[in-house]
Amino acid sequence: MQSNFPSICANSPHLQTLVLSNPITSLRPFEDHTLLRPLCQTGIRELYLRQCSAPLSCFVDSPAVLRSLSFVSLHDMPHMDELWTLLRREEIYLSKMDVDRVSGDLIDYVLAYEGLEVLKLRCENDNPVDDALGRRFWREVVGKHRETLRELEVTPRFEGVWCFEATLENQVFRCTHLETLRVSFNFRSISDDLMYLMSSVQPSLGQLFIDSPPLCSPRHGPPPHGKSEGAARIFMERTVARGIGGSLECTLLSALDSSRNYDMKCYTNYKVQFRGPV
């Protein structure tokens, strides 16, 4: 792959989307760092990286390689912070992002500019550091891009700060062009938060995905005794049925768990859609 990839790119002058997945994990950093150099001439706009354990410097030798980027999708990438630092330093600002790891470098990067249109985040950790990042995200990041965001998806693994909460710091309600929203809710506050969301969404919103994290945070203990996720699903179904209006489409993505073990929930395929007035 190391020897053939540059020539493949060089012979593809109209290449705009590149997907690199897993094969690069077996490559050791090599001296000339030329893997993506031919892309300087193609103006690549979309970059997908999957399970690439090699450092960014292993296959990007110049910021010019990334100059035309408008969208990145990064999954299972241990060296993502290198990319955020590079993009911020070179003032390369993305309009669309899909990442499965949140860090301070990522938050600093998206706060360095305006104009983000699509943002999809998966949040895997449960600790005070990530809590602080979550508060900055809802207050600063969403607020920074409130005039351009069209699609926002935040999928936490644990209940906690990264779930949607109806607070004064939450800037989602100020996103005037938001068309698609996917958020999760904490079990303890689902009633107030969900009702507040349903009564405050902008007219531009056309799709709402309501989710619940697969795991409860061990730092906060299990949900109130006697209440299962199945009860939360029923509550969401009835509440959304009362709150939906206009052309908004709502999908419930519910995680049903055993009442005996709140730390090991498993997703089901349960899905409900409401279209228009109910």
PDB file of C-alpha atoms in Angstrom:
ATOM      1  CA  MET A   1       0.000   0.000   0.000  1.00  0.00           C
ATOM      2  CA  GLN A   2       2.819   2.417   0.889  1.00  0.00           C
ATOM      3  CA  SER A   3       4.339   2.118  -2.583  1.00  0.00           C
ATOM      4  CA  ASN A   4       1.116   2.112  -4.616  1.00  0.00           C
ATOM      5  CA  PHE A   5      -1.019   4.675  -2.848  1.00  0.00           C
ATOM      6  CA  PRO A   6       0.768   7.858  -4.058  1.00  0.00           C
ATOM      7  CA  SER A   7       0.510   6.786  -7.678  1.00  0.00           C
ATOM      8  CA  ILE A   8      -3.180   5.945  -7.253  1.00  0.00           C
ATOM      9  CA  CYS A   9      -3.850   9.435  -5.924  1.00  0.00           C
ATOM     10  CA  ALA A  10      -1.709  11.053  -8.594  1.00  0.00           C
ATOM     11  CA  ASN A  11      -3.759   9.301 -11.274  1.00  0.00           C
ATOM     12  CA  SER A  12      -7.044  10.478  -9.741  1.00  0.00           C
ATOM     13  CA  PRO A  13      -7.067  14.240 -10.392  1.00  0.00           C
ATOM     14  CA  HIS A  14     -10.745  14.588  -9.468  1.00  0.00           C
ATOM     15  CA  LEU A  15     -10.515  12.730  -6.170  1.00  0.00           C
ATOM     16  CA  GLN A  16     -12.472  14.605  -3.509  1.00  0.00           C
ATOM     17  CA  THR A  17     -13.269  11.898  -0.935  1.00  0.00           C
ATOM     18  CA  LEU A  18     -10.737   9.596   0.694  1.00  0.00           C
ATOM     19  CA  VAL A  19     -11.394   6.755   3.144  1.00  0.00           C
ATOM     20  CA  LEU A  20      -8.489   5.142   4.998  1.00  0.00           C
ATOM     21  CA  SER A  21      -9.432   2.242   7.247  1.00  0.00           C
ATOM     22  CA  ASN A  22      -7.324  -0.191   9.239  1.00  0.00           C
ATOM     23  CA  PRO A  23      -4.576  -1.065   6.689  1.00  0.00           C
ATOM     24  CA  ILE A  24      -2.487   1.871   7.825  1.00  0.00           C
ATOM     25  CA  THR A  25      -2.419   0.512  11.380  1.00  0.00           C
ATOM     26  CA  SER A  26       0.251  -1.974  10.310  1.00  0.00           C
ATOM     27  CA  LEU A  27       2.505   0.667   8.747  1.00  0.00           C
ATOM     28  CA  ARG A  28       5.449   2.039  10.654  1.00  0.00           C
ATOM     29  CA  PRO A  29       6.241   5.739  10.244  1.00  0.00           C
ATOM     30  CA  PHE A  30       8.414   6.149   7.182  1.00  0.00           C
ATOM     31  CA  GLU A  31      10.986   8.837   6.517  1.00  0.00           C
ATOM     32  CA  ASP A  32       9.590  10.719   3.534  1.00  0.00           C
ATOM     33  CA  HIS A  33       5.984  11.019   4.841  1.00  0.00           C
ATOM     34  CA  THR A  34       4.572  11.192   1.318  1.00  0.00           C
ATOM     35  CA  LEU A  35       1.484   9.018   1.576  1.00  0.00           C
ATOM     36  CA  LEU A  36      -0.996  11.857   1.008  1.00  0.00           C
ATOM     37  CA  ARG A  37       1.253  14.292  -0.853  1.00  0.00           C
ATOM     38  CA  PRO A  38      -0.464  13.719  -4.248  1.00  0.00           C
ATOM     39  CA  LEU A  39      -3.693  14.944  -2.697  1.00  0.00           C
ATOM     40  CA  CYS A  40      -2.267  18.477  -2.649  1.00  0.00           C
ATOM     41  CA  GLN A  41      -3.147  18.641  -6.326  1.00  0.00           C
ATOM     42  CA  THR A  42      -6.581  17.010  -6.141  1.00  0.00           C
ATOM     43  CA  GLY A  43      -8.216  19.370  -3.643  1.00  0.00           C
ATOM     44  CA  ILE A  44      -9.604  16.611  -1.429  1.00  0.00           C
ATOM     45  CA  ARG A  45     -12.606  17.820   0.518  1.00  0.00           C
ATOM     46  CA  GLU A  46     -13.746  14.843   2.598  1.00  0.00           C
ATOM     47  CA  LEU A  47     -11.475  12.624   4.693  1.00  0.00           C
ATOM     48  CA  TYR A  48     -12.584   9.482   6.547  1.00  0.00           C
ATOM     49  CA  LEU A  49     -10.091   7.791   8.877  1.00  0.00           C
ATOM     50  CA  ARG A  50     -10.933   4.531  10.663  1.00  0.00           C
ATOM     51  CA  GLN A  51      -8.770   2.618  13.141  1.00  0.00           C
ATOM     52  CA  CYS A  52      -5.554   4.276  12.019  1.00  0.00           C
ATOM     53  CA  SER A  53      -3.091   4.017  14.881  1.00  0.00           C
ATOM     54  CA  ALA A  54      -0.188   5.698  13.085  1.00  0.00           C
ATOM     55  CA  PRO A  55       0.514   9.345  14.000  1.00  0.00           C
ATOM     56  CA  LEU A  56      -0.828  12.034  11.694  1.00  0.00           C
ATOM     57  CA  SER A  57       2.738  12.916  10.653  1.00  0.00           C
ATOM     58  CA  CYS A  58       3.059   9.416   9.206  1.00  0.00           C
ATOM     59  CA  PHE A  59       0.817  10.251   6.275  1.00  0.00           C
ATOM     60  CA  VAL A  60       0.449  14.042   6.219  1.00  0.00           C
ATOM     61  CA  ASP A  61       3.666  15.867   5.408  1.00  0.00           C
ATOM     62  CA  SER A  62       2.268  19.349   4.734  1.00  0.00           C
ATOM     63  CA  PRO A  63      -0.759  21.463   5.760  1.00  0.00           C
ATOM     64  CA  ALA A  64      -1.361  21.924   2.022  1.00  0.00           C
ATOM     65  CA  VAL A  65      -2.671  18.366   1.958  1.00  0.00           C
ATOM     66  CA  LEU A  66      -5.578  19.461   4.157  1.00  0.00           C
ATOM     67  CA  ARG A  67      -6.102  22.973   2.801  1.00  0.00           C
ATOM     68  CA  SER A  68      -9.307  22.131   0.894  1.00  0.00           C
ATOM     69  CA  LEU A  69     -10.862  19.982   3.607  1.00  0.00           C
ATOM     70  CA  SER A  70     -14.438  20.766   4.588  1.00  0.00           C
ATOM     71  CA  PHE A  71     -15.430  17.483   6.261  1.00  0.00           C
ATOM     72  CA  VAL A  72     -13.653  14.884   8.420  1.00  0.00           C
ATOM     73  CA  SER A  73     -14.961  11.671   9.926  1.00  0.00           C
ATOM     74  CA  LEU A  74     -12.645  10.153  12.541  1.00  0.00           C
ATOM     75  CA  HIS A  75     -13.358   6.891  14.347  1.00  0.00           C
ATOM     76  CA  ASP A  76     -10.993   4.874  16.556  1.00  0.00           C
ATOM     77  CA  MET A  77      -8.166   7.322  15.977  1.00  0.00           C
ATOM     78  CA  PRO A  78      -5.766   7.634  18.943  1.00  0.00           C
ATOM     79  CA  HIS A  79      -3.898  10.647  17.506  1.00  0.00           C
ATOM     80  CA  MET A  80      -6.784  12.975  16.665  1.00  0.00           C
ATOM     81  CA  ASP A  81      -5.484  15.831  18.803  1.00  0.00           C
ATOM     82  CA  GLU A  82      -2.603  16.256  16.364  1.00  0.00           C
ATOM     83  CA  LEU A  83      -5.128  17.031  13.645  1.00  0.00           C
ATOM     84  CA  TRP A  84      -7.052  19.608  15.701  1.00  0.00           C
ATOM     85  CA  THR A  85      -3.819  21.374  16.602  1.00  0.00           C
ATOM     86  CA  LEU A  86      -2.709  21.444  12.960  1.00  0.00           C
ATOM     87  CA  LEU A  87      -6.046  22.662  11.623  1.00  0.00           C
ATOM     88  CA  ARG A  88      -6.258  25.416  14.221  1.00  0.00           C
ATOM     89  CA  ARG A  89      -2.691  26.582  13.626  1.00  0.00           C
ATOM     90  CA  GLU A  90      -3.164  26.687   9.847  1.00  0.00           C
ATOM     91  CA  GLU A  91      -6.645  28.217  10.101  1.00  0.00           C
ATOM     92  CA  ILE A  92      -8.262  25.366   8.184  1.00  0.00           C
ATOM     93  CA  TYR A  93     -11.871  25.462   9.282  1.00  0.00           C
ATOM     94  CA  LEU A  94     -14.239  22.551   8.695  1.00  0.00           C
ATOM     95  CA  SER A  95     -17.935  22.891   7.996  1.00  0.00           C
ATOM     96  CA  LYS A  96     -18.783  19.264   8.888  1.00  0.00           C
ATOM     97  CA  MET A  97     -17.358  16.909  11.513  1.00  0.00           C
ATOM     98  CA  ASP A  98     -18.082  13.389  12.745  1.00  0.00           C
ATOM     99  CA  VAL A  99     -15.810  12.197  15.575  1.00  0.00           C
ATOM    100  CA  ASP A 100     -15.992   9.613  18.335  1.00  0.00           C
ATOM    101  CA  ARG A 101     -13.534  11.160  20.783  1.00  0.00           C
ATOM    102  CA  VAL A 102     -13.842  14.510  22.539  1.00  0.00           C
ATOM    103  CA  SER A 103     -10.849  16.398  23.914  1.00  0.00           C
ATOM    104  CA  GLY A 104      -9.813  19.865  24.977  1.00  0.00           C
ATOM    105  CA  ASP A 105      -7.973  20.319  21.676  1.00  0.00           C
ATOM    106  CA  LEU A 106     -11.162  19.577  19.757  1.00  0.00           C
ATOM    107  CA  ILE A 107     -13.168  22.050  21.829  1.00  0.00           C
ATOM    108  CA  ASP A 108     -10.481  24.726  21.388  1.00  0.00           C
ATOM    109  CA  TYR A 109     -10.459  24.124  17.641  1.00  0.00           C
ATOM    110  CA  VAL A 110     -14.201  24.504  17.065  1.00  0.00           C
ATOM    111  CA  LEU A 111     -14.189  27.625  19.242  1.00  0.00           C
ATOM    112  CA  ALA A 112     -11.555  29.208  16.995  1.00  0.00           C
ATOM    113  CA  TYR A 113     -14.004  29.964  14.179  1.00  0.00           C
ATOM    114  CA  GLU A 114     -17.638  30.240  13.131  1.00  0.00           C
ATOM    115  CA  GLY A 115     -19.554  28.488  10.375  1.00  0.00           C
ATOM    116  CA  LEU A 116     -19.850  24.858  11.476  1.00  0.00           C
ATOM    117  CA  GLU A 117     -22.897  23.264   9.815  1.00  0.00           C
ATOM    118  CA  VAL A 118     -22.856  19.586  10.850  1.00  0.00           C
ATOM    119  CA  LEU A 119     -21.429  18.297  14.128  1.00  0.00           C
ATOM    120  CA  LYS A 120     -21.656  14.681  15.294  1.00  0.00           C
ATOM    121  CA  LEU A 121     -19.948  13.695  18.526  1.00  0.00           C
ATOM    122  CA  ARG A 122     -19.725  10.438  20.434  1.00  0.00           C
ATOM    123  CA  CYS A 123     -18.588  10.807  24.028  1.00  0.00           C
ATOM    124  CA  GLU A 124     -17.129   7.650  25.548  1.00  0.00           C
ATOM    125  CA  ASN A 125     -15.766   8.729  28.926  1.00  0.00           C
ATOM    126  CA  ASP A 126     -17.219   9.476  32.349  1.00  0.00           C
ATOM    127  CA  ASN A 127     -14.934  11.641  34.496  1.00  0.00           C
ATOM    128  CA  PRO A 128     -14.664  15.234  35.812  1.00  0.00           C
ATOM    129  CA  VAL A 129     -12.460  16.323  32.885  1.00  0.00           C
ATOM    130  CA  ASP A 130     -15.056  15.264  30.351  1.00  0.00           C
ATOM    131  CA  ASP A 131     -17.763  16.872  32.466  1.00  0.00           C
ATOM    132  CA  ALA A 132     -15.943  20.206  32.148  1.00  0.00           C
ATOM    133  CA  LEU A 133     -15.667  19.724  28.386  1.00  0.00           C
ATOM    134  CA  GLY A 134     -19.381  18.949  28.214  1.00  0.00           C
ATOM    135  CA  ARG A 135     -20.307  22.183  29.960  1.00  0.00           C
ATOM    136  CA  ARG A 136     -18.064  24.136  27.601  1.00  0.00           C
ATOM    137  CA  PHE A 137     -19.643  22.370  24.654  1.00  0.00           C
ATOM    138  CA  TRP A 138     -23.286  23.182  25.445  1.00  0.00           C
ATOM    139  CA  ARG A 139     -22.491  26.732  26.522  1.00  0.00           C
ATOM    140  CA  GLU A 140     -19.678  27.863  24.208  1.00  0.00           C
ATOM    141  CA  VAL A 141     -19.421  25.577  21.179  1.00  0.00           C
ATOM    142  CA  VAL A 142     -23.134  25.381  20.379  1.00  0.00           C
ATOM    143  CA  GLY A 143     -23.431  29.102  21.036  1.00  0.00           C
ATOM    144  CA  LYS A 144     -20.497  29.894  18.771  1.00  0.00           C
ATOM    145  CA  HIS A 145     -22.089  28.127  15.803  1.00  0.00           C
ATOM    146  CA  ARG A 146     -25.755  28.753  16.591  1.00  0.00           C
ATOM    147  CA  GLU A 147     -26.358  30.725  13.380  1.00  0.00           C
ATOM    148  CA  THR A 148     -25.004  28.037  11.017  1.00  0.00           C
ATOM    149  CA  LEU A 149     -25.605  24.647  12.642  1.00  0.00           C
ATOM    150  CA  ARG A 150     -28.043  22.552  10.583  1.00  0.00           C
ATOM    151  CA  GLU A 151     -27.387  19.161  12.146  1.00  0.00           C
ATOM    152  CA  LEU A 152     -26.292  18.416  15.707  1.00  0.00           C
ATOM    153  CA  GLU A 153     -25.810  14.925  17.123  1.00  0.00           C
ATOM    154  CA  VAL A 154     -24.425  14.266  20.601  1.00  0.00           C
ATOM    155  CA  THR A 155     -24.288  10.609  21.657  1.00  0.00           C
ATOM    156  CA  PRO A 156     -22.833   9.977  25.124  1.00  0.00           C
ATOM    157  CA  ARG A 157     -22.045   6.522  26.437  1.00  0.00           C
ATOM    158  CA  PHE A 158     -22.900   7.504  30.010  1.00  0.00           C
ATOM    159  CA  GLU A 159     -25.613   9.591  31.576  1.00  0.00           C
ATOM    160  CA  GLY A 160     -24.263  12.923  32.760  1.00  0.00           C
ATOM    161  CA  VAL A 161     -23.256  16.355  31.499  1.00  0.00           C
ATOM    162  CA  TRP A 162     -23.194  15.326  27.843  1.00  0.00           C
ATOM    163  CA  CYS A 163     -26.906  14.529  27.980  1.00  0.00           C
ATOM    164  CA  PHE A 164     -29.354  17.272  27.105  1.00  0.00           C
ATOM    165  CA  GLU A 165     -30.390  19.445  30.049  1.00  0.00           C
ATOM    166  CA  ALA A 166     -32.762  22.391  30.116  1.00  0.00           C
ATOM    167  CA  THR A 167     -30.393  24.988  31.586  1.00  0.00           C
ATOM    168  CA  LEU A 168     -29.738  28.619  30.855  1.00  0.00           C
ATOM    169  CA  GLU A 169     -26.285  27.632  29.577  1.00  0.00           C
ATOM    170  CA  ASN A 170     -27.695  25.376  26.870  1.00  0.00           C
ATOM    171  CA  GLN A 171     -27.549  27.194  23.531  1.00  0.00           C
ATOM    172  CA  VAL A 172     -29.474  24.651  21.424  1.00  0.00           C
ATOM    173  CA  PHE A 173     -32.597  26.795  21.608  1.00  0.00           C
ATOM    174  CA  ARG A 174     -30.720  29.646  19.934  1.00  0.00           C
ATOM    175  CA  CYS A 175     -29.789  27.590  16.855  1.00  0.00           C
ATOM    176  CA  THR A 176     -32.117  29.280  14.402  1.00  0.00           C
ATOM    177  CA  HIS A 177     -31.293  27.060  11.395  1.00  0.00           C
ATOM    178  CA  LEU A 178     -31.111  23.684  13.111  1.00  0.00           C
ATOM    179  CA  GLU A 179     -32.875  21.029  11.008  1.00  0.00           C
ATOM    180  CA  THR A 180     -31.819  17.765  12.679  1.00  0.00           C
ATOM    181  CA  LEU A 181     -31.136  17.195  16.371  1.00  0.00           C
ATOM    182  CA  ARG A 182     -30.163  13.995  18.190  1.00  0.00           C
ATOM    183  CA  VAL A 183     -29.711  14.159  21.947  1.00  0.00           C
ATOM    184  CA  SER A 184     -29.837  11.870  24.968  1.00  0.00           C
ATOM    185  CA  PHE A 185     -31.514  12.479  28.313  1.00  0.00           C
ATOM    186  CA  ASN A 186     -30.628  11.760  31.935  1.00  0.00           C
ATOM    187  CA  PHE A 187     -33.205   9.522  33.558  1.00  0.00           C
ATOM    188  CA  ARG A 188     -33.623  11.683  36.663  1.00  0.00           C
ATOM    189  CA  SER A 189     -34.545  14.831  34.771  1.00  0.00           C
ATOM    190  CA  ILE A 190     -36.100  13.386  31.642  1.00  0.00           C
ATOM    191  CA  SER A 191     -39.563  14.764  32.403  1.00  0.00           C
ATOM    192  CA  ASP A 192     -38.584  18.423  32.752  1.00  0.00           C
ATOM    193  CA  ASP A 193     -35.838  18.353  30.118  1.00  0.00           C
ATOM    194  CA  LEU A 194     -37.914  16.640  27.465  1.00  0.00           C
ATOM    195  CA  MET A 195     -40.940  18.864  27.987  1.00  0.00           C
ATOM    196  CA  TYR A 196     -38.730  21.957  27.873  1.00  0.00           C
ATOM    197  CA  LEU A 197     -37.092  20.776  24.656  1.00  0.00           C
ATOM    198  CA  MET A 198     -40.408  20.020  22.984  1.00  0.00           C
ATOM    199  CA  SER A 199     -41.806  23.441  23.879  1.00  0.00           C
ATOM    200  CA  SER A 200     -38.710  25.403  22.839  1.00  0.00           C
ATOM    201  CA  VAL A 201     -37.483  23.948  19.537  1.00  0.00           C
ATOM    202  CA  GLN A 202     -37.015  26.330  16.637  1.00  0.00           C
ATOM    203  CA  PRO A 203     -39.445  26.220  13.673  1.00  0.00           C
ATOM    204  CA  SER A 204     -36.585  25.104  11.422  1.00  0.00           C
ATOM    205  CA  LEU A 205     -36.265  21.745  13.219  1.00  0.00           C
ATOM    206  CA  GLY A 206     -37.567  18.928  11.021  1.00  0.00           C
ATOM    207  CA  GLN A 207     -36.077  15.809  12.662  1.00  0.00           C
ATOM    208  CA  LEU A 208     -35.650  15.077  16.355  1.00  0.00           C
ATOM    209  CA  PHE A 209     -33.998  11.891  17.593  1.00  0.00           C
ATOM    210  CA  ILE A 210     -34.467  11.163  21.286  1.00  0.00           C
ATOM    211  CA  ASP A 211     -31.944   8.715  22.700  1.00  0.00           C
ATOM    212  CA  SER A 212     -30.769   7.404  26.058  1.00  0.00           C
ATOM    213  CA  PRO A 213     -27.192   6.427  27.002  1.00  0.00           C
ATOM    214  CA  PRO A 214     -26.416   2.711  27.276  1.00  0.00           C
ATOM    215  CA  LEU A 215     -24.739   3.131  30.674  1.00  0.00           C
ATOM    216  CA  CYS A 216     -25.507   4.884  33.946  1.00  0.00           C
ATOM    217  CA  SER A 217     -22.648   6.789  35.506  1.00  0.00           C
ATOM    218  CA  PRO A 218     -21.250   4.914  38.524  1.00  0.00           C
ATOM    219  CA  ARG A 219     -20.441   8.312  40.007  1.00  0.00           C
ATOM    220  CA  HIS A 220     -24.132   9.175  40.281  1.00  0.00           C
ATOM    221  CA  GLY A 221     -25.612   5.805  41.200  1.00  0.00           C
ATOM    222  CA  PRO A 222     -28.569   3.974  39.651  1.00  0.00           C
ATOM    223  CA  PRO A 223     -31.891   5.614  38.720  1.00  0.00           C
ATOM    224  CA  PRO A 224     -34.604   5.847  41.398  1.00  0.00           C
ATOM    225  CA  HIS A 225     -35.675   2.459  42.724  1.00  0.00           C
ATOM    226  CA  GLY A 226     -38.501   0.784  40.858  1.00  0.00           C
ATOM    227  CA  LYS A 227     -38.117   2.818  37.653  1.00  0.00           C
ATOM    228  CA  SER A 228     -36.852   1.043  34.574  1.00  0.00           C
ATOM    229  CA  GLU A 229     -35.839   2.354  31.188  1.00  0.00           C
ATOM    230  CA  GLY A 230     -39.014   0.772  29.855  1.00  0.00           C
ATOM    231  CA  ALA A 231     -40.977   3.287  31.922  1.00  0.00           C
ATOM    232  CA  ALA A 232     -38.850   6.073  30.458  1.00  0.00           C
ATOM    233  CA  ARG A 233     -39.650   4.847  26.957  1.00  0.00           C
ATOM    234  CA  ILE A 234     -43.383   4.892  27.648  1.00  0.00           C
ATOM    235  CA  PHE A 235     -43.103   8.356  29.162  1.00  0.00           C
ATOM    236  CA  MET A 236     -41.194   9.684  26.149  1.00  0.00           C
ATOM    237  CA  GLU A 237     -43.689   8.153  23.769  1.00  0.00           C
ATOM    238  CA  ARG A 238     -46.658   9.793  25.448  1.00  0.00           C
ATOM    239  CA  THR A 239     -44.931  13.117  26.013  1.00  0.00           C
ATOM    240  CA  VAL A 240     -43.702  13.427  22.452  1.00  0.00           C
ATOM    241  CA  ALA A 241     -47.107  12.420  21.129  1.00  0.00           C
ATOM    242  CA  ARG A 242     -48.594  15.392  22.975  1.00  0.00           C
ATOM    243  CA  GLY A 243     -45.833  17.802  22.064  1.00  0.00           C
ATOM    244  CA  ILE A 244     -45.224  17.181  18.363  1.00  0.00           C
ATOM    245  CA  GLY A 245     -46.783  19.585  15.912  1.00  0.00           C
ATOM    246  CA  GLY A 246     -46.302  20.995  12.445  1.00  0.00           C
ATOM    247  CA  SER A 247     -43.958  19.014  10.200  1.00  0.00           C
ATOM    248  CA  LEU A 248     -41.531  17.815  12.875  1.00  0.00           C
ATOM    249  CA  GLU A 249     -40.598  14.137  12.683  1.00  0.00           C
ATOM    250  CA  CYS A 250     -39.513  12.509  15.926  1.00  0.00           C
ATOM    251  CA  THR A 251     -37.784   9.177  16.410  1.00  0.00           C
ATOM    252  CA  LEU A 252     -37.330   7.552  19.804  1.00  0.00           C
ATOM    253  CA  LEU A 253     -34.158   5.513  20.067  1.00  0.00           C
ATOM    254  CA  SER A 254     -34.682   3.850  23.409  1.00  0.00           C
ATOM    255  CA  ALA A 255     -32.325   1.678  25.437  1.00  0.00           C
ATOM    256  CA  LEU A 256     -34.272  -0.874  27.435  1.00  0.00           C
ATOM    257  CA  ASP A 257     -32.469  -2.443  30.351  1.00  0.00           C
ATOM    258  CA  SER A 258     -33.064  -5.007  33.037  1.00  0.00           C
ATOM    259  CA  SER A 259     -34.341  -3.541  36.292  1.00  0.00           C
ATOM    260  CA  ARG A 260     -31.748  -5.671  38.058  1.00  0.00           C
ATOM    261  CA  ASN A 261     -28.678  -4.165  36.467  1.00  0.00           C
ATOM    262  CA  TYR A 262     -28.553  -0.490  35.543  1.00  0.00           C
ATOM    263  CA  ASP A 263     -24.882  -0.605  34.599  1.00  0.00           C
ATOM    264  CA  MET A 264     -25.295  -2.992  31.674  1.00  0.00           C
ATOM    265  CA  LYS A 265     -28.051  -1.724  29.395  1.00  0.00           C
ATOM    266  CA  CYS A 266     -28.383  -3.059  25.895  1.00  0.00           C
ATOM    267  CA  TYR A 267     -29.944  -1.337  22.911  1.00  0.00           C
ATOM    268  CA  THR A 268     -32.993  -2.721  21.221  1.00  0.00           C
ATOM    269  CA  ASN A 269     -34.380  -1.939  17.806  1.00  0.00           C
ATOM    270  CA  TYR A 270     -37.397  -0.168  19.273  1.00  0.00           C
ATOM    271  CA  LYS A 271     -38.236   2.885  17.195  1.00  0.00           C
ATOM    272  CA  VAL A 272     -41.305   5.104  17.011  1.00  0.00           C
ATOM    273  CA  GLN A 273     -41.898   7.900  14.543  1.00  0.00           C
ATOM    274  CA  PHE A 274     -44.388  10.726  14.679  1.00  0.00           C
ATOM    275  CA  ARG A 275     -45.000  12.771  11.556  1.00  0.00           C
ATOM    276  CA  GLY A 276     -46.981  15.954  11.751  1.00  0.00           C
ATOM    277  CA  PRO A 277     -49.721  16.605  14.297  1.00  0.00           C
ATOM    278  CA  VAL A 278     -50.596  13.625  16.485  1.00  0.00           C
TER     279      VAL A 278
END
